[in-house]
Amino acid sequence: MNGRGTTKTIERELREIAQGDMPADLFRAALRRQLLQQAEKMAPRPERRVERSAREAIRPVRPGAGLRVRGGRVWNGLSPRWSVALTAAILLVVLASTGYATEPIINQLFGRSPDTGQPLGIALDLSQTAGGYTMTLHRAYADRQYIILGYTVTSADGHPVNGVQPVADAGVVNDPTLAALPRLTDEHGQAMPALGGSGYSSVQSNAQLTTYSAATIPGNVSRITLHLEANAMEVPRNHTIAVVQGKWAFTFTVPVAPSRIAEPRQTVVDRNGWAVTLERVAITPTMVGAMLRGAGTEAHVELIAGDKHYILPAPGGYEGDAETGRAMKACFAESRQCSDLWKGVAATYGASADVQDGRAGGATGWMESLQNQRGQWTLIVTAAKQPGKLAQPQGGPWIFHFAMP
Amino acid sequence: MHVKVRPAGAPPDEWQMRDASDADLVEAAQRDPAAFIGLYDRYFPVIYGYVRLRTVDEATCEDVTSQVFTTALARIHTLRAGGNIRSWLLTVAHNAIHDLYRRREGSHGWEETVTVLADPSPSPEEQTLAKERAMELRAVLMTLGPDQQHLLALRYGAGLSFGEIAHLVGKNPIAIRVNVHRILTGLRRRYRS
């Protein structure tokens, strides 16, 4: 090696390129002046005195009631920004009053679910040893949205190891996609697309989970037999990835938790003629999701279920909230992440660990399933983005009322 | 953390916002756009570093960085309470670069790279070995796919940890680490050749 082009050298040079040099400092100062001038032209937004009670502010909005345009977009007498701020405050109150504790899904799998007091899914405790590593499939959970598998990897003598990732086979060790994760198939050989995973739990330090889409499970199935197979493991060693080949295969049956689905198929047109359709709302024990059409992929979505009001993160994790762990999802028909069931709900959940840096990453889970919430719900799209456009979310609001069975 | 709101007529330099949280700075900027400068000061290195690894020359880098912050300033009021400002800015940057390539009819920088490398009159700075190597590496970087550039720029440009990248793109941190390692390995092969 001549010092040019080693991975370490490239990493260092990439960082040096990113940092820039003297022209960047001049540019930084010039842009700062430009932004200050731009800001000066933008009138400061006066703080508005909010005299309504918080409860009144978030009550479900009847079509046409209290909805008016006055010098800009106003929702039920409050600007969207205020309504969002109030919502956040109310959400904190709701959480505090109910004593609800957010729990990462990996902890619910290996520990217990706040909803039931029991671990999520069923116990399997199946082990396979190959190549000096033992993979133990501890637990499995399935619903109409997700199949979640919890496992650990230990050395052959039983010592926990971290950062070792089972993969489908040695040929996909460097595959950048989730297809590299162990293959999961049903009894007919139908593959379940992998959605992600994580590798850190406060309940069990070497716990890992992998999540698969359950979109192909038929609606009337109450149990499903699955086959999980990994034919290689990625083992981090001295900043490189070693490959250990072997076979870790498990066949098991898991109950499919029931889900409830409402299909409002409502189309609402905003004052500018922009139509958004609420196709479907579904609830499983692991998530609440809404599928929208015509709202782009970055719409701002709020949900009022009973006396509770939530802001739904956008799909793909960009709006994921690591602190509250909300995993409610708005899925947009325009999103490439959409799967067959939802046209895609790519949840970001479980905890994560940065192996190289040795730090635990953000822990997310679901705040509460709303599995037992029924009745009249209201979903509000406060801003949306034209499909295919690069502008920020705008327009709206679009308000949908529907019955959740 | 309380953010001091600018008194009428007071110059922005008098603000003391260095200790403010992101949420406080965002809230202040949503009340008074001039307070956005606190976010700019905090996140310029992150965004500039990200954009620099995704563009082939300084002019383009500065154009995109300017666009990111002017857009962010104009749209700061749309950021939701509790929203992650760094993720939001990086998303704006990612979209700006996507838009740039789209406007250039699908070019991902390679054509520009060829032009730059063939430039017969490089600037004096570019005559140093370090500059040439940096330029060459940057050119090779442009031959990667947009998703690969995005990952490397998040890691080495924006300085995010693997866990933070995983959270941002919604994937497994281990998979992200493997991806980055694989991309670096491929980059190294091209760079050496």
Tab-separated table of N, CA and C in Angstrom, chain A residues 1 3-7 9-11 13-15 17-18 20-21 24 27-28 31-32 34-36 38-40 42-45 47 81 84 163 165 173-176 197 208 234 236 239-241 298 300 311-312 316-320 348 352-357 359 364 385 390 392, chain B residues 6 12-13 30-34 37 40-41 44-45 48-49 52-53 62 65-66 69-70 73-75 77-78 80-81 87-88 91-92 95 98-99 102 131 133-134 136-138 141 150 155-157 161-163 167-170 172-174 177-179 181-182 184 187-188 191-192:
chain	number	residue	atom	x	y	z
A	1	MET	N	0.862	-1.198	0.000
A	1	MET	CA	0.000	0.000	0.000
A	1	MET	C	0.893	1.241	0.000
A	3	GLY	N	0.044	4.319	0.667
A	3	GLY	CA	-0.467	5.416	1.468
A	3	GLY	C	-1.579	6.173	0.774
A	4	ARG	N	-1.659	5.995	-0.514
A	4	ARG	CA	-2.728	6.620	-1.272
A	4	ARG	C	-3.849	5.591	-1.429
A	5	GLY	N	-5.026	5.984	-1.009
A	5	GLY	CA	-6.148	5.127	-1.291
A	5	GLY	C	-6.417	4.050	-0.262
A	6	THR	N	-5.762	4.070	0.900
A	6	THR	CA	-6.210	3.157	1.938
A	6	THR	C	-7.537	3.696	2.468
A	7	THR	N	-8.309	2.822	3.065
A	7	THR	CA	-9.610	3.259	3.559
A	7	THR	C	-9.457	4.390	4.574
A	9	THR	N	-7.010	6.523	4.798
A	9	THR	CA	-6.607	7.743	4.110
A	9	THR	C	-7.803	8.401	3.441
A	10	ILE	N	-8.608	7.574	2.813
A	10	ILE	CA	-9.780	8.125	2.121
A	10	ILE	C	-10.738	8.766	3.117
A	11	GLU	N	-10.924	8.107	4.261
A	11	GLU	CA	-11.793	8.697	5.277
A	11	GLU	C	-11.270	10.063	5.707
A	13	GLU	N	-9.244	12.083	4.052
A	13	GLU	CA	-9.328	13.056	2.971
A	13	GLU	C	-10.769	13.510	2.733
A	14	LEU	N	-11.704	12.600	2.911
A	14	LEU	CA	-13.108	13.005	2.772
A	14	LEU	C	-13.466	14.054	3.821
A	15	ARG	N	-12.973	13.825	5.038
A	15	ARG	CA	-13.261	14.802	6.094
A	15	ARG	C	-12.589	16.133	5.782
A	17	ILE	N	-11.877	17.332	2.818
A	17	ILE	CA	-12.624	17.985	1.738
A	17	ILE	C	-13.869	18.658	2.303
A	18	ALA	N	-14.558	17.955	3.171
A	18	ALA	CA	-15.808	18.481	3.721
A	18	ALA	C	-15.598	19.744	4.533
A	20	GLY	N	-13.444	22.112	4.051
A	20	GLY	CA	-13.172	23.296	3.252
A	20	GLY	C	-11.969	24.047	3.774
A	21	ASP	N	-11.789	25.286	3.278
A	21	ASP	CA	-10.633	26.070	3.700
A	21	ASP	C	-11.004	27.544	3.686
A	24	ALA	N	-14.088	29.013	2.060
A	24	ALA	CA	-15.328	28.652	2.739
A	24	ALA	C	-15.643	29.635	3.854
A	27	PHE	N	-16.998	32.662	2.229
A	27	PHE	CA	-18.349	32.356	1.755
A	27	PHE	C	-19.320	32.315	2.924
A	28	ARG	N	-18.870	31.708	4.027
A	28	ARG	CA	-19.736	31.598	5.202
A	28	ARG	C	-20.157	32.974	5.700
A	31	LEU	N	-22.592	34.603	3.162
A	31	LEU	CA	-23.939	34.017	3.223
A	31	LEU	C	-24.648	34.464	4.493
A	32	ARG	N	-23.880	34.592	5.561
A	32	ARG	CA	-24.476	35.064	6.816
A	32	ARG	C	-25.075	36.454	6.633
A	34	GLN	N	-26.055	37.757	3.860
A	34	GLN	CA	-27.205	37.627	2.956
A	34	GLN	C	-28.443	37.155	3.710
A	35	LEU	N	-28.254	36.212	4.604
A	35	LEU	CA	-29.390	35.691	5.369
A	35	LEU	C	-29.949	36.757	6.311
A	36	LEU	N	-29.051	37.527	6.912
A	36	LEU	CA	-29.527	38.590	7.797
A	36	LEU	C	-30.356	39.606	7.017
A	38	GLN	N	-32.006	38.988	4.280
A	38	GLN	CA	-33.272	38.317	3.938
A	38	GLN	C	-34.203	38.311	5.142
A	39	ALA	N	-33.631	38.063	6.315
A	39	ALA	CA	-34.446	38.007	7.532
A	39	ALA	C	-35.028	39.372	7.859
A	40	GLU	N	-34.242	40.410	7.633
A	40	GLU	CA	-34.724	41.755	7.940
A	40	GLU	C	-35.942	42.111	7.102
A	42	MET	N	-38.167	40.030	6.235
A	42	MET	CA	-39.304	39.225	6.686
A	42	MET	C	-39.769	39.765	8.028
A	43	ALA	N	-40.983	40.246	8.086
A	43	ALA	CA	-41.462	40.841	9.328
A	43	ALA	C	-41.508	39.793	10.422
A	44	PRO	N	-41.037	40.120	11.636
A	44	PRO	CA	-41.171	39.164	12.742
A	44	PRO	C	-42.625	38.802	12.948
A	45	ARG	N	-42.849	37.537	13.244
A	45	ARG	CA	-44.222	37.092	13.467
A	45	ARG	C	-44.631	37.435	14.899
A	47	GLU	N	-46.320	37.386	18.411
A	47	GLU	CA	-46.895	36.317	19.217
A	47	GLU	C	-48.379	36.582	19.390
A	81	ARG	N	-49.053	26.714	13.260
A	81	ARG	CA	-47.915	26.615	14.154
A	81	ARG	C	-48.374	26.563	15.606
A	84	VAL	N	-49.942	23.260	16.359
A	84	VAL	CA	-48.936	22.219	16.558
A	84	VAL	C	-48.318	22.340	17.946
A	163	GLY	N	-22.681	-6.736	17.654
A	163	GLY	CA	-22.307	-6.224	16.337
A	163	GLY	C	-22.199	-7.277	15.265
A	165	GLN	N	-23.743	-9.554	12.599
A	165	GLN	CA	-24.992	-9.467	11.863
A	165	GLN	C	-25.200	-10.691	10.980
A	173	VAL	N	-22.941	-10.115	1.583
A	173	VAL	CA	-22.317	-9.456	2.727
A	173	VAL	C	-22.178	-7.960	2.473
A	174	ASN	N	-21.854	-7.604	1.251
A	174	ASN	CA	-21.693	-6.186	0.948
A	174	ASN	C	-22.907	-5.576	0.280
A	175	ASP	N	-24.005	-6.284	0.309
A	175	ASP	CA	-25.217	-5.750	-0.306
A	175	ASP	C	-25.725	-4.585	0.540
A	176	PRO	N	-25.899	-3.418	-0.067
A	176	PRO	CA	-26.314	-2.267	0.734
A	176	PRO	C	-27.784	-2.284	1.100
A	197	GLY	N	-33.938	-3.489	11.206
A	197	GLY	CA	-33.635	-4.198	12.426
A	197	GLY	C	-32.888	-3.295	13.380
A	208	GLN	N	-31.001	-8.588	19.405
A	208	GLN	CA	-31.183	-7.981	18.097
A	208	GLN	C	-32.582	-8.300	17.615
A	234	GLU	N	-21.761	-11.418	9.384
A	234	GLU	CA	-20.771	-10.351	9.262
A	234	GLU	C	-20.221	-10.083	10.655
A	236	PRO	N	-17.576	-7.703	12.663
A	236	PRO	CA	-16.650	-6.565	12.604
A	236	PRO	C	-15.319	-6.908	13.286
A	239	HIS	N	-12.097	-2.663	12.124
A	239	HIS	CA	-12.635	-1.759	11.109
A	239	HIS	C	-12.849	-2.431	9.764
A	240	THR	N	-12.832	-3.727	9.735
A	240	THR	CA	-13.205	-4.425	8.510
A	240	THR	C	-14.319	-5.414	8.857
A	241	ILE	N	-14.903	-5.974	7.840
A	241	ILE	CA	-15.988	-6.923	8.045
A	241	ILE	C	-15.505	-8.312	7.645
A	298	GLU	N	-44.370	14.071	2.035
A	298	GLU	CA	-43.908	14.776	3.232
A	298	GLU	C	-45.032	15.561	3.885
A	300	HIS	N	-47.851	16.825	6.453
A	300	HIS	CA	-47.935	16.924	7.910
A	300	HIS	C	-49.306	16.417	8.319
A	311	ILE	N	-49.537	13.795	16.456
A	311	ILE	CA	-48.911	14.207	15.202
A	311	ILE	C	-48.192	12.991	14.648
A	312	LEU	N	-48.525	12.613	13.435
A	312	LEU	CA	-47.930	11.406	12.870
A	312	LEU	C	-46.613	11.735	12.188
A	316	GLY	N	-40.452	6.805	6.526
A	316	GLY	CA	-39.043	6.806	6.188
A	316	GLY	C	-38.137	7.253	7.304
A	317	GLY	N	-38.702	7.623	8.441
A	317	GLY	CA	-37.858	7.941	9.575
A	317	GLY	C	-37.366	9.369	9.615
A	318	TYR	N	-37.639	10.157	8.594
A	318	TYR	CA	-37.133	11.525	8.609
A	318	TYR	C	-37.775	12.344	9.706
A	319	GLU	N	-38.979	11.987	10.037
A	319	GLU	CA	-39.670	12.720	11.091
A	319	GLU	C	-39.805	11.847	12.331
A	320	GLY	N	-39.048	10.810	12.398
A	320	GLY	CA	-39.145	9.915	13.542
A	320	GLY	C	-38.810	10.638	14.838
A	348	THR	N	-39.504	2.925	11.676
A	348	THR	CA	-38.186	2.979	12.292
A	348	THR	C	-38.416	2.734	13.767
A	352	SER	N	-31.049	1.268	18.625
A	352	SER	CA	-29.953	1.049	17.700
A	352	SER	C	-28.640	1.309	18.414
A	353	ALA	N	-27.619	0.712	17.929
A	353	ALA	CA	-26.300	0.929	18.514
A	353	ALA	C	-25.319	1.221	17.398
A	354	ASP	N	-24.508	2.224	17.610
A	354	ASP	CA	-23.463	2.540	16.662
A	354	ASP	C	-22.247	1.712	17.056
A	355	VAL	N	-22.020	0.656	16.333
A	355	VAL	CA	-20.996	-0.305	16.746
A	355	VAL	C	-19.618	0.341	16.780
A	356	GLN	N	-19.319	1.097	15.743
A	356	GLN	CA	-17.976	1.660	15.660
A	356	GLN	C	-17.732	2.690	16.750
A	357	ASP	N	-18.749	3.535	16.963
A	357	ASP	CA	-18.580	4.577	17.964
A	357	ASP	C	-18.887	4.078	19.373
A	359	ARG	N	-21.675	3.773	20.854
A	359	ARG	CA	-22.721	4.485	21.580
A	359	ARG	C	-24.073	3.927	21.187
A	364	THR	N	-36.491	4.049	19.651
A	364	THR	CA	-37.856	4.397	19.306
A	364	THR	C	-38.740	3.175	19.428
A	385	LYS	N	-47.405	18.050	0.107
A	385	LYS	CA	-46.409	18.399	-0.908
A	385	LYS	C	-46.875	17.799	-2.220
A	390	LEU	N	-40.569	19.720	-5.617
A	390	LEU	CA	-39.533	19.811	-4.593
A	390	LEU	C	-39.850	20.878	-3.556
A	392	GLN	N	-41.602	22.835	-0.364
A	392	GLN	CA	-41.921	22.399	0.986
A	392	GLN	C	-43.425	22.129	1.079
B	6	ARG	N	-34.976	39.406	20.370
B	6	ARG	CA	-34.316	40.653	19.998
B	6	ARG	C	-35.182	41.860	20.334
B	12	PRO	N	-28.604	42.035	15.618
B	12	PRO	CA	-28.604	40.609	15.929
B	12	PRO	C	-27.371	40.160	16.690
B	13	ASP	N	-26.250	40.871	16.536
B	13	ASP	CA	-25.018	40.446	17.203
B	13	ASP	C	-25.147	40.452	18.718
B	30	GLN	N	-38.903	31.103	14.403
B	30	GLN	CA	-40.285	31.134	13.909
B	30	GLN	C	-40.997	32.403	14.353
B	31	ARG	N	-40.540	32.959	15.504
B	31	ARG	CA	-41.111	34.233	15.948
B	31	ARG	C	-40.472	35.404	15.210
B	32	ASP	N	-39.151	35.325	15.084
B	32	ASP	CA	-38.404	36.422	14.473
B	32	ASP	C	-37.383	35.829	13.515
B	33	PRO	N	-37.570	35.995	12.211
B	33	PRO	CA	-36.679	35.352	11.239
B	33	PRO	C	-35.205	35.675	11.459
B	34	ALA	N	-34.909	36.838	12.021
B	34	ALA	CA	-33.498	37.180	12.216
B	34	ALA	C	-32.814	36.209	13.167
B	37	ILE	N	-30.311	33.157	12.306
B	37	ILE	CA	-28.858	33.195	12.165
B	37	ILE	C	-28.174	32.302	13.210
B	40	TYR	N	-28.128	29.043	11.629
B	40	TYR	CA	-27.126	29.062	10.557
B	40	TYR	C	-25.723	28.877	11.129
B	41	ASP	N	-25.427	29.640	12.177
B	41	ASP	CA	-24.085	29.533	12.779
B	41	ASP	C	-23.822	28.114	13.273
B	44	PHE	N	-24.060	25.542	9.791
B	44	PHE	CA	-23.335	25.755	8.536
B	44	PHE	C	-22.298	24.646	8.297
B	45	PRO	N	-21.456	24.303	9.278
B	45	PRO	CA	-20.437	23.273	8.995
B	45	PRO	C	-21.048	21.937	8.579
B	48	TYR	N	-22.615	22.526	4.949
B	48	TYR	CA	-21.551	22.791	3.976
B	48	TYR	C	-20.726	21.518	3.738
B	49	GLY	N	-20.411	20.814	4.798
B	49	GLY	CA	-19.642	19.577	4.656
B	49	GLY	C	-20.400	18.540	3.846
B	52	ARG	N	-20.528	19.719	0.206
B	52	ARG	CA	-19.208	19.717	-0.439
B	52	ARG	C	-18.858	18.322	-0.951
B	53	LEU	N	-19.301	17.308	-0.234
B	53	LEU	CA	-19.020	15.948	-0.696
B	53	LEU	C	-20.008	15.487	-1.758
B	62	GLU	N	-21.223	26.191	-3.182
B	62	GLU	CA	-21.702	27.417	-2.535
B	62	GLU	C	-23.115	27.772	-2.989
B	65	THR	N	-25.399	25.373	-1.053
B	65	THR	CA	-25.444	25.724	0.372
B	65	THR	C	-26.277	26.982	0.591
B	66	SER	N	-26.094	27.963	-0.281
B	66	SER	CA	-26.901	29.190	-0.179
B	66	SER	C	-28.376	28.870	-0.323
B	69	PHE	N	-29.922	27.269	2.871
B	69	PHE	CA	-30.202	28.142	4.008
B	69	PHE	C	-31.249	29.207	3.681
B	70	THR	N	-31.243	29.719	2.453
B	70	THR	CA	-32.280	30.699	2.125
B	70	THR	C	-33.652	30.022	2.094
B	73	LEU	N	-34.646	29.382	5.736
B	73	LEU	CA	-35.101	30.612	6.388
B	73	LEU	C	-36.536	30.943	5.961
B	74	ALA	N	-36.786	30.819	4.679
B	74	ALA	CA	-38.125	31.145	4.180
B	74	ALA	C	-39.181	30.166	4.689
B	75	ARG	N	-38.752	28.943	5.009
B	75	ARG	CA	-39.715	27.899	5.379
B	75	ARG	C	-39.633	27.487	6.849
B	77	HIS	N	-40.955	28.490	9.375
B	77	HIS	CA	-42.228	28.458	10.104
B	77	HIS	C	-42.997	27.168	9.845
B	78	THR	N	-42.590	26.410	8.809
B	78	THR	CA	-43.307	25.158	8.520
B	78	THR	C	-42.765	23.988	9.340
B	80	ARG	N	-42.289	21.619	12.193
B	80	ARG	CA	-43.195	21.283	13.285
B	80	ARG	C	-42.501	21.355	14.629
B	81	ALA	N	-43.287	21.651	15.642
B	81	ALA	CA	-42.758	21.664	17.004
B	81	ALA	C	-42.150	20.300	17.312
B	87	SER	N	-31.942	17.183	10.880
B	87	SER	CA	-32.487	16.269	9.877
B	87	SER	C	-33.222	17.044	8.797
B	88	TRP	N	-33.950	18.054	9.231
B	88	TRP	CA	-34.720	18.849	8.273
B	88	TRP	C	-33.785	19.577	7.303
B	91	THR	N	-32.328	17.191	4.914
B	91	THR	CA	-33.317	16.803	3.903
B	91	THR	C	-33.464	17.891	2.850
B	92	VAL	N	-33.467	19.146	3.295
B	92	VAL	CA	-33.524	20.262	2.340
B	92	VAL	C	-32.304	20.216	1.420
B	95	ASN	N	-32.630	17.359	-1.057
B	95	ASN	CA	-33.572	17.715	-2.113
B	95	ASN	C	-32.965	18.728	-3.083
B	98	HIS	N	-30.684	16.863	-5.348
B	98	HIS	CA	-31.505	16.070	-6.268
B	98	HIS	C	-32.065	16.974	-7.365
B	99	ASP	N	-32.522	18.153	-6.975
B	99	ASP	CA	-33.079	19.110	-7.928
B	99	ASP	C	-32.004	19.572	-8.903
B	102	ARG	N	-31.343	16.882	-11.358
B	102	ARG	CA	-32.494	16.715	-12.236
B	102	ARG	C	-32.514	17.817	-13.296
B	131	LYS	N	-4.108	19.333	-3.012
B	131	LYS	CA	-5.283	19.824	-3.729
B	131	LYS	C	-5.640	18.890	-4.874
B	133	ARG	N	-5.025	15.749	-5.100
B	133	ARG	CA	-5.593	14.493	-4.587
B	133	ARG	C	-7.020	14.694	-4.120
B	134	ALA	N	-7.226	15.809	-3.454
B	134	ALA	CA	-8.587	16.083	-2.992
B	134	ALA	C	-9.538	16.216	-4.172
B	136	GLU	N	-9.139	14.946	-7.112
B	136	GLU	CA	-9.310	13.656	-7.768
B	136	GLU	C	-10.281	12.778	-6.984
B	137	LEU	N	-10.128	12.791	-5.668
B	137	LEU	CA	-11.023	11.982	-4.842
B	137	LEU	C	-12.459	12.477	-4.982
B	138	ARG	N	-12.589	13.781	-5.010
B	138	ARG	CA	-13.920	14.361	-5.153
B	138	ARG	C	-14.524	13.958	-6.495
B	141	LEU	N	-15.606	10.478	-6.257
B	141	LEU	CA	-16.807	10.463	-5.428
B	141	LEU	C	-18.056	10.702	-6.280
B	150	HIS	N	-24.909	10.116	-0.809
B	150	HIS	CA	-25.700	10.610	0.326
B	150	HIS	C	-25.160	10.025	1.631
B	155	ARG	N	-21.968	10.811	6.591
B	155	ARG	CA	-20.968	10.309	7.524
B	155	ARG	C	-19.752	11.248	7.624
B	156	TYR	N	-19.174	11.595	6.480
B	156	TYR	CA	-17.909	12.337	6.500
B	156	TYR	C	-18.089	13.832	6.247
B	157	GLY	N	-19.209	14.206	5.672
B	157	GLY	CA	-19.467	15.622	5.448
B	157	GLY	C	-20.216	16.248	6.598
B	161	SER	N	-23.033	10.042	13.175
B	161	SER	CA	-22.666	8.683	13.551
B	161	SER	C	-23.512	7.708	12.740
B	162	PHE	N	-23.111	6.447	12.745
B	162	PHE	CA	-23.886	5.453	12.009
B	162	PHE	C	-25.316	5.370	12.556
B	163	GLY	N	-25.424	5.482	13.873
B	163	GLY	CA	-26.752	5.436	14.473
B	163	GLY	C	-27.617	6.598	14.014
B	167	HIS	N	-31.029	6.464	11.778
B	167	HIS	CA	-32.274	7.094	12.186
B	167	HIS	C	-32.801	8.000	11.077
B	168	LEU	N	-31.887	8.713	10.437
B	168	LEU	CA	-32.282	9.653	9.393
B	168	LEU	C	-32.857	8.942	8.180
B	169	VAL	N	-32.222	7.861	7.772
B	169	VAL	CA	-32.682	7.189	6.549
B	169	VAL	C	-33.584	6.005	6.850
B	170	GLY	N	-33.794	5.709	8.136
B	170	GLY	CA	-34.740	4.668	8.500
B	170	GLY	C	-34.244	3.264	8.236
B	172	ASN	N	-31.213	0.013	9.418
B	172	ASN	CA	-30.466	-0.607	10.491
B	172	ASN	C	-29.046	-0.020	10.575
B	173	PRO	N	-28.607	0.432	11.756
B	173	PRO	CA	-27.257	0.999	11.875
B	173	PRO	C	-26.166	0.041	11.416
B	174	ILE	N	-26.373	-1.216	11.680
B	174	ILE	CA	-25.346	-2.173	11.251
B	174	ILE	C	-25.294	-2.229	9.730
B	177	ARG	N	-23.466	0.805	8.527
B	177	ARG	CA	-22.021	0.684	8.698
B	177	ARG	C	-21.424	-0.204	7.610
B	178	VAL	N	-22.108	-1.304	7.348
B	178	VAL	CA	-21.625	-2.205	6.289
B	178	VAL	C	-21.650	-1.495	4.937
B	179	ASN	N	-22.719	-0.764	4.695
B	179	ASN	CA	-22.827	-0.034	3.424
B	179	ASN	C	-21.678	0.941	3.246
B	181	HIS	N	-18.808	0.972	4.681
B	181	HIS	CA	-17.547	0.261	4.507
B	181	HIS	C	-17.417	-0.240	3.072
B	182	ARG	N	-18.502	-0.763	2.547
B	182	ARG	CA	-18.458	-1.285	1.185
B	182	ARG	C	-18.227	-0.160	0.168
B	184	LEU	N	-16.714	2.670	0.724
B	184	LEU	CA	-15.323	3.111	0.850
B	184	LEU	C	-14.381	2.152	0.135
B	187	LEU	N	-14.700	2.824	-3.452
B	187	LEU	CA	-14.082	4.123	-3.734
B	187	LEU	C	-12.558	3.981	-3.772
B	188	ARG	N	-12.048	3.195	-2.829
B	188	ARG	CA	-10.605	2.993	-2.761
B	188	ARG	C	-10.095	2.330	-4.039
B	191	TYR	N	-10.152	4.883	-6.787
B	191	TYR	CA	-9.189	5.947	-6.514
B	191	TYR	C	-7.777	5.471	-6.844
B	192	ARG	N	-7.476	4.244	-6.447
B	192	ARG	CA	-6.131	3.717	-6.680
B	192	ARG	C	-5.881	3.466	-8.157
